[in-house]
Amino acid sequence: MGQELFNYDNTNLEEVIQYSEKILNRKFSDILKEYDEADYKTYEDYQNQEANEYEKKEIKPSSKGQYGNYIERYYFGYQPNSNAAADFEEIGVELKVTPFKVNKNGTISAKERLVLTIINYFEENLDDFYQSHLWKKCSKMLFLFYNGLIPEQTLYDYMIEKVFLFEWFEEDMNVILDDYARITQKIKEGRAHELSESDGNYLSTCTKGAGKGKDWKKQPFSDVMAKQRAWELKSSYMTYLINHKIFASHEQESVLATAKGTKKTFTQIIEEKILKYKGWKAEDLYDAFDVPVRSKSKNSLLIRKMIGLTGDLENTQEFQKANMNLRVIRVNKDDLPKEDSPFKVYDFIELAQNDNWEESHVFQEICDKRYMFVVFKEEAPGEYVLNQVKFWGFPERLLDEAQRVWNETRTIISDGVQLTQSDKGVSTNFPQSQANPFLFTKIHASNSYYEIEKDVFVGKGKLSDTNSLPDGRRITKHSFWMPKKFLQEILRGEWD
């Protein structure tokens, strides 16, 4: 029986897919064994039936990040490269080996963003997506998915579990094109150094390279050096793809479906539908859309009805793909919000123990999201009218400060939160918004409750209002907040 490894025609799409499917559920150790026993060590040698000598590089079981490169080399028979053309150039297909993970609650999500190709600031077509290097290389992609987060698993245990030929979905292209235009506009304005992952809804950019100051590049319209960046499909987009296209879960409601036949993006549709009522009083809108004024979710219910959805906006296809969060804010006549804006409650112990920034609560729940702000402005005391819709994401230049606040908070928790009792109640040594003007932490409960010494509590709250610290004490639940002065700057466009 002849050699089966590399036995495929890379000029035939169907054969490439069929060959790819033969790797399903095979441990990497089995692939390596077959490679070691094979006469031909590359695709080219197999086609020419020429056995050449090759030095096999040492493979460490812990080198999990090289799995994709190893699959290219030891299963498909070619060396990983940074060529401008697609991996299977004759059929225009790029190979992407990418991980998913199974979460604690049993749901599946992308383990990371999908990096597409490095951006050449000078040579990229900044005006036409379909003439770009990105499109020429990645218009078709063959995805090989594997579980990249199994405890006690080494590289040798990894297995490809799904093969999927990705061709960009028509329903997403208006958003993709809008993302591309927004990002390339920054480059054309000489602002490549200000690019951020938050620039795009589905398509964005990420830093790429060795880091430590080694990856700064020249840009065409400014003398300021810019970080080397690559095009990416955001992890939220990949998570949606995995759940609804790869592992075929149920289809979610769509904003675009509420405006069939349009070429507008979902953000444009949302903005138009909501601002149709610009200047309306909040109370009149609640009445017009039959929203119970006393409901805690009255604002999200109002927005979803204004758009024409039956379910929550944040559960739509578009919001899931973009990892977008809805915020309804009331501001005074000077555009200053009435209050700070909170995020989800965090677990003190988990926050202190997790030292991976990109897997941290702050990065995933705050910095990695896009935001939709719906603003009601005060016209008279206690009277608010619909005023503005704004889409925004944390810019790159704020990430270092967000990471600093995260580390500062972790240190305080690990060292032992200091509780100070006074006539006004109990306070902690977490810095307030005067010290941390972009992101700070404070209590997230209606009533406070602090264990000032073992089994001795102070406050009007109850045990369910608290979480445990690493030292065993229980204190009022906390979350991170965006200060209202920072929100005012965001709404005014100072952080676009």
CSV table of C-alpha atoms in Angstrom, one decimal:
chain,number,residue,atom,x,y,z
A,1,MET,CA,0.0,0.0,0.0
A,2,GLY,CA,1.4,3.4,-1.0
A,3,GLN,CA,1.9,6.4,1.2
A,4,GLU,CA,-1.3,8.2,2.1
A,5,LEU,CA,0.3,11.3,3.7
A,6,PHE,CA,0.3,14.2,1.2
A,7,ASN,CA,-1.9,12.1,-1.2
A,8,TYR,CA,-4.1,14.9,-2.5
A,9,ASP,CA,-4.2,17.4,-5.3
A,10,ASN,CA,-3.8,21.0,-4.0
A,11,THR,CA,-5.3,22.4,-7.2
A,12,ASN,CA,-8.6,20.7,-6.6
A,13,LEU,CA,-10.8,22.2,-3.8
A,14,GLU,CA,-12.9,19.0,-3.3
A,15,GLU,CA,-9.8,16.9,-2.9
A,16,VAL,CA,-8.2,19.4,-0.4
A,17,ILE,CA,-11.4,19.3,1.7
A,18,GLN,CA,-11.7,15.5,1.6
A,19,TYR,CA,-8.0,15.1,2.5
A,20,SER,CA,-8.5,17.6,5.4
A,21,GLU,CA,-11.4,15.5,6.7
A,22,LYS,CA,-9.2,12.5,7.0
A,23,ILE,CA,-7.4,14.2,9.9
A,24,LEU,CA,-10.6,14.4,12.0
A,25,ASN,CA,-10.3,13.0,15.5
A,26,ARG,CA,-6.7,11.8,15.0
A,27,LYS,CA,-4.2,12.6,17.8
A,28,PHE,CA,-1.2,14.7,16.7
A,29,SER,CA,1.0,11.9,18.0
A,30,ASP,CA,-0.5,9.6,15.3
A,31,ILE,CA,0.2,12.2,12.6
A,32,LEU,CA,3.8,12.4,13.7
A,33,LYS,CA,4.1,8.6,13.7
A,34,GLU,CA,2.8,8.5,10.1
A,35,TYR,CA,5.2,11.3,9.1
A,36,ASP,CA,8.2,9.4,10.6
A,37,GLU,CA,7.3,6.3,8.7
A,38,ALA,CA,6.6,8.1,5.4
A,39,ASP,CA,9.1,8.0,2.5
A,40,TYR,CA,8.2,11.5,1.3
A,41,LYS,CA,8.4,14.3,3.8
A,42,THR,CA,6.9,17.2,1.9
A,43,TYR,CA,3.9,17.6,-0.5
A,44,GLU,CA,6.3,18.5,-3.3
A,45,ASP,CA,8.5,15.5,-2.8
A,46,TYR,CA,5.4,13.3,-2.8
A,47,GLN,CA,4.2,14.7,-6.1
A,48,ASN,CA,7.6,14.3,-7.6
A,49,GLN,CA,8.1,10.9,-6.0
A,50,GLU,CA,11.5,12.0,-4.8
A,51,ALA,CA,12.7,11.0,-1.3
A,52,ASN,CA,14.9,13.7,0.2
A,53,GLU,CA,16.6,14.0,3.5
A,54,TYR,CA,15.1,16.5,6.0
A,55,GLU,CA,16.2,17.3,9.5
A,56,LYS,CA,13.2,16.9,11.8
A,57,LYS,CA,12.9,19.7,14.4
A,58,GLU,CA,12.4,18.9,18.0
A,59,ILE,CA,8.8,19.0,19.1
A,60,LYS,CA,8.1,19.8,22.7
A,61,PRO,CA,4.8,18.6,24.2
A,62,SER,CA,4.3,22.0,25.8
A,63,SER,CA,4.6,23.9,22.5
A,64,LYS,CA,0.9,24.1,22.0
A,65,GLY,CA,1.0,27.4,20.2
A,66,GLN,CA,2.8,25.7,17.3
A,67,TYR,CA,0.1,23.2,16.6
A,68,GLY,CA,-1.2,25.0,13.5
A,69,ASN,CA,2.3,25.3,12.0
A,70,TYR,CA,2.9,21.6,12.7
A,71,ILE,CA,-0.3,20.6,11.0
A,72,GLU,CA,0.8,22.5,7.9
A,73,ARG,CA,4.2,20.9,7.9
A,74,TYR,CA,3.5,17.3,9.0
A,75,TYR,CA,0.0,16.7,7.5
A,76,PHE,CA,-0.3,19.1,4.5
A,77,GLY,CA,3.4,18.9,3.7
A,78,TYR,CA,4.4,22.5,3.2
A,79,GLN,CA,6.4,25.0,5.4
A,80,PRO,CA,4.4,27.7,7.2
A,81,ASN,CA,5.2,31.0,5.5
A,82,SER,CA,4.2,34.7,5.2
A,83,ASN,CA,3.6,34.6,1.5
A,84,ALA,CA,1.2,37.1,0.0
A,85,ALA,CA,-0.7,34.4,-1.8
A,86,ALA,CA,-3.1,31.9,-0.1
A,87,ASP,CA,-1.7,28.6,1.2
A,88,PHE,CA,-3.4,26.7,-1.6
A,89,GLU,CA,-2.7,29.3,-4.2
A,90,GLU,CA,-4.2,27.5,-7.2
A,91,ILE,CA,-7.6,27.4,-5.6
A,92,GLY,CA,-7.3,30.6,-3.6
A,93,VAL,CA,-7.8,28.9,-0.2
A,94,GLU,CA,-6.0,29.9,3.0
A,95,LEU,CA,-5.6,27.3,5.8
A,96,LYS,CA,-6.4,28.3,9.3
A,97,VAL,CA,-6.0,25.9,12.3
A,98,THR,CA,-7.8,27.6,15.1
A,99,PRO,CA,-8.8,26.6,18.7
A,100,PHE,CA,-12.2,26.6,20.5
A,101,LYS,CA,-12.9,26.0,24.1
A,102,VAL,CA,-15.6,24.5,26.2
A,103,ASN,CA,-16.6,26.8,29.0
A,104,LYS,CA,-17.5,25.8,32.6
A,105,ASN,CA,-21.2,26.2,31.8
A,106,GLY,CA,-20.9,23.8,28.8
A,107,THR,CA,-21.1,26.5,26.1
A,108,ILE,CA,-18.5,26.7,23.3
A,109,SER,CA,-16.6,29.8,22.3
A,110,ALA,CA,-13.5,30.8,20.3
A,111,LYS,CA,-10.4,30.6,22.4
A,112,GLU,CA,-8.9,33.6,20.6
A,113,ARG,CA,-9.3,36.0,17.7
A,114,LEU,CA,-8.5,34.7,14.2
A,115,VAL,CA,-5.4,36.4,12.9
A,116,LEU,CA,-5.7,36.8,9.1
A,117,THR,CA,-2.6,38.5,7.6
A,118,ILE,CA,-0.1,41.3,8.4
A,119,ILE,CA,-1.1,44.8,7.3
A,120,ASN,CA,1.4,46.5,5.0
A,121,TYR,CA,0.6,50.2,5.6
A,122,PHE,CA,2.3,51.2,2.4
A,123,GLU,CA,1.1,48.5,0.0
A,124,GLU,CA,-2.4,47.7,1.2
A,125,ASN,CA,-5.3,49.0,-0.9
A,126,LEU,CA,-6.9,51.4,1.5
A,127,ASP,CA,-9.9,52.2,-0.8
A,128,ASP,CA,-11.2,48.9,-2.0
A,129,PHE,CA,-11.6,45.9,0.2
A,130,TYR,CA,-12.0,43.6,-2.7
A,131,GLN,CA,-8.6,44.7,-4.1
A,132,SER,CA,-6.8,44.4,-0.8
A,133,HIS,CA,-4.1,42.0,0.1
A,134,LEU,CA,-6.5,40.7,2.8
A,135,TRP,CA,-9.1,39.7,0.3
A,136,LYS,CA,-6.7,38.2,-2.1
A,137,LYS,CA,-5.2,36.0,0.6
A,138,CYS,CA,-8.3,35.2,2.7
A,139,SER,CA,-11.4,35.3,0.4
A,140,LYS,CA,-11.7,31.6,1.1
A,141,MET,CA,-10.4,30.0,4.3
A,142,LEU,CA,-10.3,26.3,5.3
A,143,PHE,CA,-10.9,26.2,9.0
A,144,LEU,CA,-9.6,23.3,11.1
A,145,PHE,CA,-11.0,23.6,14.6
A,146,TYR,CA,-9.6,21.9,17.7
A,147,ASN,CA,-10.3,22.0,21.4
A,148,GLY,CA,-7.4,24.1,22.8
A,149,LEU,CA,-8.3,24.0,26.4
A,150,ILE,CA,-8.4,20.5,27.9
A,151,PRO,CA,-6.8,20.0,31.3
A,152,GLU,CA,-3.7,17.9,31.4
A,153,GLN,CA,-3.6,17.7,27.7
A,154,THR,CA,-0.3,18.0,25.8
A,155,LEU,CA,0.3,19.0,22.2
A,156,TYR,CA,0.5,15.2,21.3
A,157,ASP,CA,-3.2,14.8,22.4
A,158,TYR,CA,-4.6,17.6,20.2
A,159,MET,CA,-7.1,16.6,17.6
A,160,ILE,CA,-8.9,18.4,14.7
A,161,GLU,CA,-12.7,18.1,15.5
A,162,LYS,CA,-14.3,20.2,12.7
A,163,VAL,CA,-13.4,21.1,9.1
A,164,PHE,CA,-15.2,24.1,7.6
A,165,LEU,CA,-14.8,25.9,4.3
A,166,PHE,CA,-15.4,29.6,5.1
A,167,GLU,CA,-16.6,32.0,2.4
A,168,TRP,CA,-17.5,35.4,3.8
A,169,PHE,CA,-21.3,35.5,4.5
A,170,GLU,CA,-23.2,37.9,2.4
A,171,GLU,CA,-25.3,39.1,5.4
A,172,ASP,CA,-22.1,40.2,7.1
A,173,MET,CA,-20.4,42.1,4.3
A,174,ASN,CA,-21.9,45.5,4.8
A,175,VAL,CA,-20.6,45.5,8.3
A,176,ILE,CA,-17.2,44.1,7.2
A,177,LEU,CA,-16.9,46.8,4.5
A,178,ASP,CA,-17.8,49.5,7.0
A,179,ASP,CA,-15.2,48.1,9.5
A,180,TYR,CA,-12.6,48.1,6.7
A,181,ALA,CA,-13.4,51.7,5.7
A,182,ARG,CA,-13.2,52.9,9.3
A,183,ILE,CA,-9.8,51.3,9.9
A,184,THR,CA,-8.3,52.3,6.6
A,185,GLN,CA,-9.5,55.9,7.1
A,186,LYS,CA,-7.4,56.1,10.2
A,187,ILE,CA,-4.4,55.0,8.2
A,188,LYS,CA,-5.1,57.6,5.5
A,189,GLU,CA,-5.3,60.2,8.1
A,190,GLY,CA,-1.9,59.3,9.4
A,191,ARG,CA,-3.3,57.7,12.5
A,192,ALA,CA,-2.1,54.1,12.1
A,193,HIS,CA,-0.5,54.4,15.5
A,194,GLU,CA,-4.0,54.9,17.0
A,195,LEU,CA,-5.5,51.7,15.5
A,196,SER,CA,-7.2,49.5,18.1
A,197,GLU,CA,-9.1,46.2,18.2
A,198,SER,CA,-12.2,48.2,19.2
A,199,ASP,CA,-12.2,50.0,15.8
A,200,GLY,CA,-14.2,47.2,14.1
A,201,ASN,CA,-17.4,45.3,14.8
A,202,TYR,CA,-16.5,42.0,13.1
A,203,LEU,CA,-13.3,42.8,11.3
A,204,SER,CA,-10.5,44.6,13.2
A,205,THR,CA,-6.8,44.7,13.7
A,206,CYS,CA,-4.5,43.3,16.4
A,207,THR,CA,-0.8,43.8,17.3
A,208,LYS,CA,1.4,41.2,15.8
A,209,GLY,CA,5.1,40.4,16.4
A,210,ALA,CA,7.7,39.8,19.1
A,211,GLY,CA,6.7,42.8,21.2
A,212,LYS,CA,9.0,44.6,23.5
A,213,GLY,CA,9.3,47.6,21.1
A,214,LYS,CA,10.6,45.5,18.2
A,215,ASP,CA,7.6,45.8,15.9
A,216,TRP,CA,7.2,49.5,15.2
A,217,LYS,CA,6.7,50.3,11.5
A,218,LYS,CA,6.7,53.4,9.3
A,219,GLN,CA,3.3,54.6,8.1
A,220,PRO,CA,2.7,56.5,4.8
A,221,PHE,CA,0.9,59.6,6.0
A,222,SER,CA,2.7,60.4,9.2
A,223,ASP,CA,6.2,60.4,10.7
A,224,VAL,CA,4.9,58.7,13.8
A,225,MET,CA,5.9,55.1,14.1
A,226,ALA,CA,3.0,52.6,14.3
A,227,LYS,CA,2.8,49.1,15.8
A,228,GLN,CA,2.9,46.2,13.4
A,229,ARG,CA,-0.7,45.0,13.1
A,230,ALA,CA,-2.6,42.2,11.4
A,231,TRP,CA,-6.2,42.0,10.2
A,232,GLU,CA,-8.3,39.8,12.4
A,233,LEU,CA,-11.8,38.4,12.8
A,234,LYS,CA,-12.7,39.2,16.3
A,235,SER,CA,-13.1,36.4,18.9
A,236,SER,CA,-16.8,37.3,19.4
A,237,TYR,CA,-17.4,36.9,15.6
A,238,MET,CA,-15.6,33.5,15.7
A,239,THR,CA,-17.6,32.5,18.7
A,240,TYR,CA,-20.8,33.2,16.9
A,241,LEU,CA,-19.5,31.3,13.8
A,242,ILE,CA,-18.6,28.3,16.0
A,243,ASN,CA,-21.9,28.1,17.7
A,244,HIS,CA,-24.2,28.8,14.7
A,245,LYS,CA,-22.4,27.7,11.6
A,246,ILE,CA,-19.9,25.1,12.8
A,247,PHE,CA,-21.6,23.3,15.7
A,248,ALA,CA,-25.0,24.2,14.3
A,249,SER,CA,-26.9,25.6,17.3
A,250,HIS,CA,-30.2,27.5,16.9
A,251,GLU,CA,-30.2,30.7,14.8
A,252,GLN,CA,-30.6,33.9,16.7
A,253,GLU,CA,-32.7,36.9,15.9
A,254,SER,CA,-31.2,39.5,13.5
A,255,VAL,CA,-31.3,43.3,13.5
A,256,LEU,CA,-30.8,43.2,9.7
A,257,ALA,CA,-34.0,41.0,9.3
A,258,THR,CA,-36.0,44.0,10.6
A,259,ALA,CA,-35.0,45.9,7.5
A,260,LYS,CA,-34.9,43.5,4.6
A,261,GLY,CA,-33.5,44.6,1.3
A,262,THR,CA,-31.3,47.3,2.7
A,263,LYS,CA,-27.5,47.6,2.2
A,264,LYS,CA,-27.1,49.5,5.4
A,265,THR,CA,-25.1,48.1,8.4
A,266,PHE,CA,-26.9,47.0,11.5
A,267,THR,CA,-25.5,50.1,13.4
A,268,GLN,CA,-27.0,52.4,10.7
A,269,ILE,CA,-30.4,50.6,11.0
A,270,ILE,CA,-30.4,50.8,14.8
A,271,GLU,CA,-29.5,54.5,14.7
A,272,GLU,CA,-32.1,55.4,12.2
A,273,LYS,CA,-34.9,53.5,14.0
A,274,ILE,CA,-34.1,55.0,17.3
A,275,LEU,CA,-33.4,58.5,16.3
A,276,LYS,CA,-36.7,58.6,14.4
A,277,TYR,CA,-38.0,59.5,17.9
A,278,LYS,CA,-35.3,62.0,18.7
A,279,GLY,CA,-36.7,64.7,21.0
A,280,TRP,CA,-39.4,62.5,22.4
A,281,LYS,CA,-39.7,62.5,26.2
A,282,ALA,CA,-38.8,59.2,27.9
A,283,GLU,CA,-42.2,58.9,29.5
A,284,ASP,CA,-44.0,59.3,26.1
A,285,LEU,CA,-41.8,56.6,24.6
A,286,TYR,CA,-42.6,54.2,27.4
A,287,ASP,CA,-46.3,54.9,26.8
A,288,ALA,CA,-46.1,54.7,23.0
A,289,PHE,CA,-44.3,51.3,23.1
A,290,ASP,CA,-46.3,49.9,26.0
A,291,VAL,CA,-43.3,49.5,28.3
A,292,PRO,CA,-44.0,49.2,32.1
A,293,VAL,CA,-42.3,52.2,33.7
A,294,ARG,CA,-41.6,50.4,36.9
A,295,SER,CA,-39.8,47.5,35.2
A,296,LYS,CA,-36.1,47.2,36.0
A,297,SER,CA,-35.4,46.4,32.3
A,298,LYS,CA,-37.6,49.1,30.9
A,299,ASN,CA,-34.8,50.8,29.0
A,300,SER,CA,-33.6,47.6,27.2
A,301,LEU,CA,-37.2,46.6,26.6
A,302,LEU,CA,-37.9,50.1,25.0
A,303,ILE,CA,-34.9,49.9,22.7
A,304,ARG,CA,-35.7,46.4,21.5
A,305,LYS,CA,-39.3,47.5,20.7
A,306,MET,CA,-38.2,50.6,18.9
A,307,ILE,CA,-35.9,48.5,16.7
A,308,GLY,CA,-38.7,45.8,16.1
A,309,LEU,CA,-37.2,42.9,17.9
A,310,THR,CA,-39.0,40.2,20.0
A,311,GLY,CA,-35.9,39.4,22.1
A,312,ASP,CA,-33.1,41.3,23.8
A,313,LEU,CA,-30.9,43.3,21.5
A,314,GLU,CA,-27.7,41.9,23.1
A,315,ASN,CA,-28.8,38.4,22.0
A,316,THR,CA,-29.1,39.3,18.3
A,317,GLN,CA,-26.7,37.8,15.7
A,318,GLU,CA,-25.1,41.2,15.2
A,319,PHE,CA,-24.5,42.1,18.9
A,320,GLN,CA,-23.1,38.6,19.5
A,321,LYS,CA,-20.7,38.8,16.5
A,322,ALA,CA,-19.6,42.3,17.6
A,323,ASN,CA,-19.5,41.5,21.3
A,324,MET,CA,-21.5,44.7,21.8
A,325,ASN,CA,-23.1,46.0,25.0
A,326,LEU,CA,-26.1,48.3,25.3
A,327,ARG,CA,-25.9,51.3,27.7
A,328,VAL,CA,-28.9,53.6,28.2
A,329,ILE,CA,-27.6,56.8,29.9
A,330,ARG,CA,-29.3,60.0,31.3
A,331,VAL,CA,-27.3,63.2,31.1
A,332,ASN,CA,-27.8,66.7,32.3
A,333,LYS,CA,-27.8,69.8,30.0
A,334,ASP,CA,-23.9,69.8,30.0
A,335,ASP,CA,-23.9,66.1,28.8
A,336,LEU,CA,-22.7,64.9,32.2
A,337,PRO,CA,-24.2,61.6,33.0
A,338,LYS,CA,-26.3,61.4,36.2
A,339,GLU,CA,-24.2,58.5,37.5
A,340,ASP,CA,-21.2,56.3,36.9
A,341,SER,CA,-21.8,53.3,34.6
A,342,PRO,CA,-21.2,49.8,36.2
A,343,PHE,CA,-20.0,46.5,34.7
A,344,LYS,CA,-20.7,43.0,35.9
A,345,VAL,CA,-19.9,42.0,39.5
A,346,TYR,CA,-16.5,40.3,39.7
A,347,ASP,CA,-15.3,37.5,42.0
A,348,PHE,CA,-12.5,38.8,44.3
A,349,ILE,CA,-10.6,35.5,44.5
A,350,GLU,CA,-10.8,34.8,40.7
A,351,LEU,CA,-9.7,38.4,39.9
A,352,ALA,CA,-6.7,38.1,42.2
A,353,GLN,CA,-5.6,34.6,40.9
A,354,ASN,CA,-6.0,35.1,37.2
A,355,ASP,CA,-2.8,36.9,36.0
A,356,ASN,CA,-3.5,36.5,32.2
A,357,TRP,CA,-4.5,40.0,31.0
A,358,GLU,CA,-6.4,38.9,27.9
A,359,GLU,CA,-8.4,36.3,29.9
A,360,SER,CA,-9.1,38.7,32.7
A,361,HIS,CA,-12.4,40.1,33.8
A,362,VAL,CA,-11.4,43.7,32.8
A,363,PHE,CA,-10.2,42.8,29.3
A,364,GLN,CA,-13.0,40.4,28.4
A,365,GLU,CA,-15.9,42.2,30.1
A,366,ILE,CA,-14.8,45.8,29.4
A,367,CYS,CA,-11.9,46.5,27.0
A,368,ASP,CA,-12.8,43.8,24.4
A,369,LYS,CA,-16.4,45.0,23.9
A,370,ARG,CA,-18.1,47.5,21.7
A,371,TYR,CA,-20.7,49.8,23.3
A,372,MET,CA,-23.9,51.2,22.1
A,373,PHE,CA,-24.9,54.3,24.1
A,374,VAL,CA,-28.5,55.5,23.9
A,375,VAL,CA,-28.6,59.0,25.5
A,376,PHE,CA,-31.5,60.8,27.1
A,377,LYS,CA,-30.8,64.5,27.8
A,378,GLU,CA,-32.4,66.6,30.6
A,379,GLU,CA,-34.5,69.4,29.1
A,380,ALA,CA,-36.2,70.4,32.4
A,381,PRO,CA,-35.7,69.2,36.0
A,382,GLY,CA,-36.6,65.5,35.9
A,383,GLU,CA,-37.6,65.6,32.2
A,384,TYR,CA,-35.5,63.7,29.7
A,385,VAL,CA,-35.7,63.5,25.9
A,386,LEU,CA,-34.1,61.1,23.5
A,387,ASN,CA,-30.9,62.8,22.2
A,388,GLN,CA,-28.2,60.6,20.8
A,389,VAL,CA,-27.0,57.1,19.8
A,390,LYS,CA,-23.3,56.4,19.8
A,391,PHE,CA,-21.2,53.3,19.1
A,392,TRP,CA,-17.8,53.2,20.8
A,393,GLY,CA,-15.0,50.8,21.9
A,394,PHE,CA,-12.0,51.2,24.2
A,395,PRO,CA,-9.2,52.8,22.2
A,396,GLU,CA,-5.7,51.3,22.2
A,397,ARG,CA,-4.2,54.2,24.0
A,398,LEU,CA,-6.4,53.4,27.1
A,399,LEU,CA,-5.5,49.7,27.4
A,400,ASP,CA,-2.3,50.3,29.4
A,401,GLU,CA,-4.2,52.3,31.9
A,402,ALA,CA,-7.0,49.7,32.1
A,403,GLN,CA,-4.4,47.0,32.7
A,404,ARG,CA,-2.7,49.1,35.4
A,405,VAL,CA,-6.0,49.5,37.2
A,406,TRP,CA,-6.6,45.8,36.9
A,407,ASN,CA,-3.2,45.0,38.4
A,408,GLU,CA,-3.6,47.6,41.1
A,409,THR,CA,-7.0,46.1,42.1
A,410,ARG,CA,-5.5,42.5,42.1
A,411,THR,CA,-2.6,43.7,44.3
A,412,ILE,CA,-5.0,45.3,46.9
A,413,ILE,CA,-7.1,42.2,47.0
A,414,SER,CA,-4.1,39.8,47.4
A,415,ASP,CA,-2.4,42.0,50.0
A,416,GLY,CA,-5.7,42.2,52.0
A,417,VAL,CA,-8.4,44.9,51.5
A,418,GLN,CA,-8.2,47.5,54.2
A,419,LEU,CA,-11.5,48.3,55.9
A,420,THR,CA,-11.9,51.6,57.6
A,421,GLN,CA,-15.0,52.2,59.8
A,422,SER,CA,-16.3,55.7,60.5
A,423,ASP,CA,-19.5,57.6,61.2
A,424,LYS,CA,-20.3,57.4,57.5
A,425,GLY,CA,-19.9,53.6,57.4
A,426,VAL,CA,-17.1,51.4,56.1
A,427,SER,CA,-14.7,52.3,53.3
A,428,THR,CA,-12.0,50.4,51.5
A,429,ASN,CA,-8.5,51.3,50.1
A,430,PHE,CA,-9.6,50.8,46.5
A,431,PRO,CA,-8.7,54.1,44.6
A,432,GLN,CA,-11.8,56.1,43.6
A,433,SER,CA,-12.5,57.9,40.3
A,434,GLN,CA,-10.4,60.9,41.3
A,435,ALA,CA,-7.3,58.7,41.1
A,436,ASN,CA,-8.5,56.3,38.4
A,437,PRO,CA,-10.4,58.6,36.0
A,438,PHE,CA,-11.2,56.0,33.3
A,439,LEU,CA,-12.0,52.9,35.2
A,440,PHE,CA,-12.3,52.2,39.0
A,441,THR,CA,-13.8,49.7,41.3
A,442,LYS,CA,-16.5,50.2,44.0
A,443,ILE,CA,-19.4,48.4,45.5
A,444,HIS,CA,-22.2,47.0,43.3
A,445,ALA,CA,-25.1,46.4,45.7
A,446,SER,CA,-28.0,48.5,47.1
A,447,ASN,CA,-26.8,48.0,50.7
A,448,SER,CA,-23.3,47.5,52.0
A,449,TYR,CA,-22.3,44.7,54.3
A,450,TYR,CA,-18.7,44.2,55.6
A,451,GLU,CA,-17.1,41.6,57.8
A,452,ILE,CA,-14.8,43.9,59.8
A,453,GLU,CA,-13.7,41.0,62.0
A,454,LYS,CA,-14.5,37.3,61.9
A,455,ASP,CA,-18.3,36.8,62.0
A,456,VAL,CA,-18.8,40.5,62.9
A,457,PHE,CA,-20.7,42.4,60.1
A,458,VAL,CA,-21.4,46.1,59.7
A,459,GLY,CA,-24.0,47.5,57.3
A,460,LYS,CA,-27.7,47.4,56.2
A,461,GLY,CA,-27.1,44.6,53.7
A,462,LYS,CA,-27.1,40.8,54.0
A,463,LEU,CA,-24.8,37.9,53.3
A,464,SER,CA,-26.1,37.6,49.7
A,465,ASP,CA,-24.8,41.1,49.0
A,466,THR,CA,-21.2,39.9,49.7
A,467,ASN,CA,-18.4,37.9,48.1
A,468,SER,CA,-15.4,36.3,49.8
A,469,LEU,CA,-12.0,37.8,49.8
A,470,PRO,CA,-8.9,35.5,49.6
A,471,ASP,CA,-8.4,35.9,53.4
A,472,GLY,CA,-11.9,34.5,54.1
A,473,ARG,CA,-13.6,37.8,55.0
A,474,ARG,CA,-16.8,38.7,53.2
A,475,ILE,CA,-17.4,42.2,51.9
A,476,THR,CA,-19.9,43.9,49.7
A,477,LYS,CA,-19.9,42.8,46.0
A,478,HIS,CA,-17.8,45.0,43.8
A,479,SER,CA,-17.6,45.8,40.1
A,480,PHE,CA,-15.6,48.1,37.8
A,481,TRP,CA,-17.2,51.4,36.8
A,482,MET,CA,-16.7,54.0,34.1
A,483,PRO,CA,-16.7,57.4,35.8
A,484,LYS,CA,-19.4,59.9,34.6
A,485,LYS,CA,-16.8,62.5,33.6
A,486,PHE,CA,-15.1,59.9,31.3
A,487,LEU,CA,-18.5,59.0,29.9
A,488,GLN,CA,-19.1,62.7,29.2
A,489,GLU,CA,-15.9,62.8,27.2
A,490,ILE,CA,-16.8,59.6,25.3
A,491,LEU,CA,-20.2,61.0,24.3
A,492,ARG,CA,-18.6,64.2,23.1
A,493,GLY,CA,-16.3,62.2,20.8
A,494,GLU,CA,-13.1,63.0,22.7
A,495,TRP,CA,-12.1,59.3,22.7
A,496,ASP,CA,-13.1,58.3,19.1
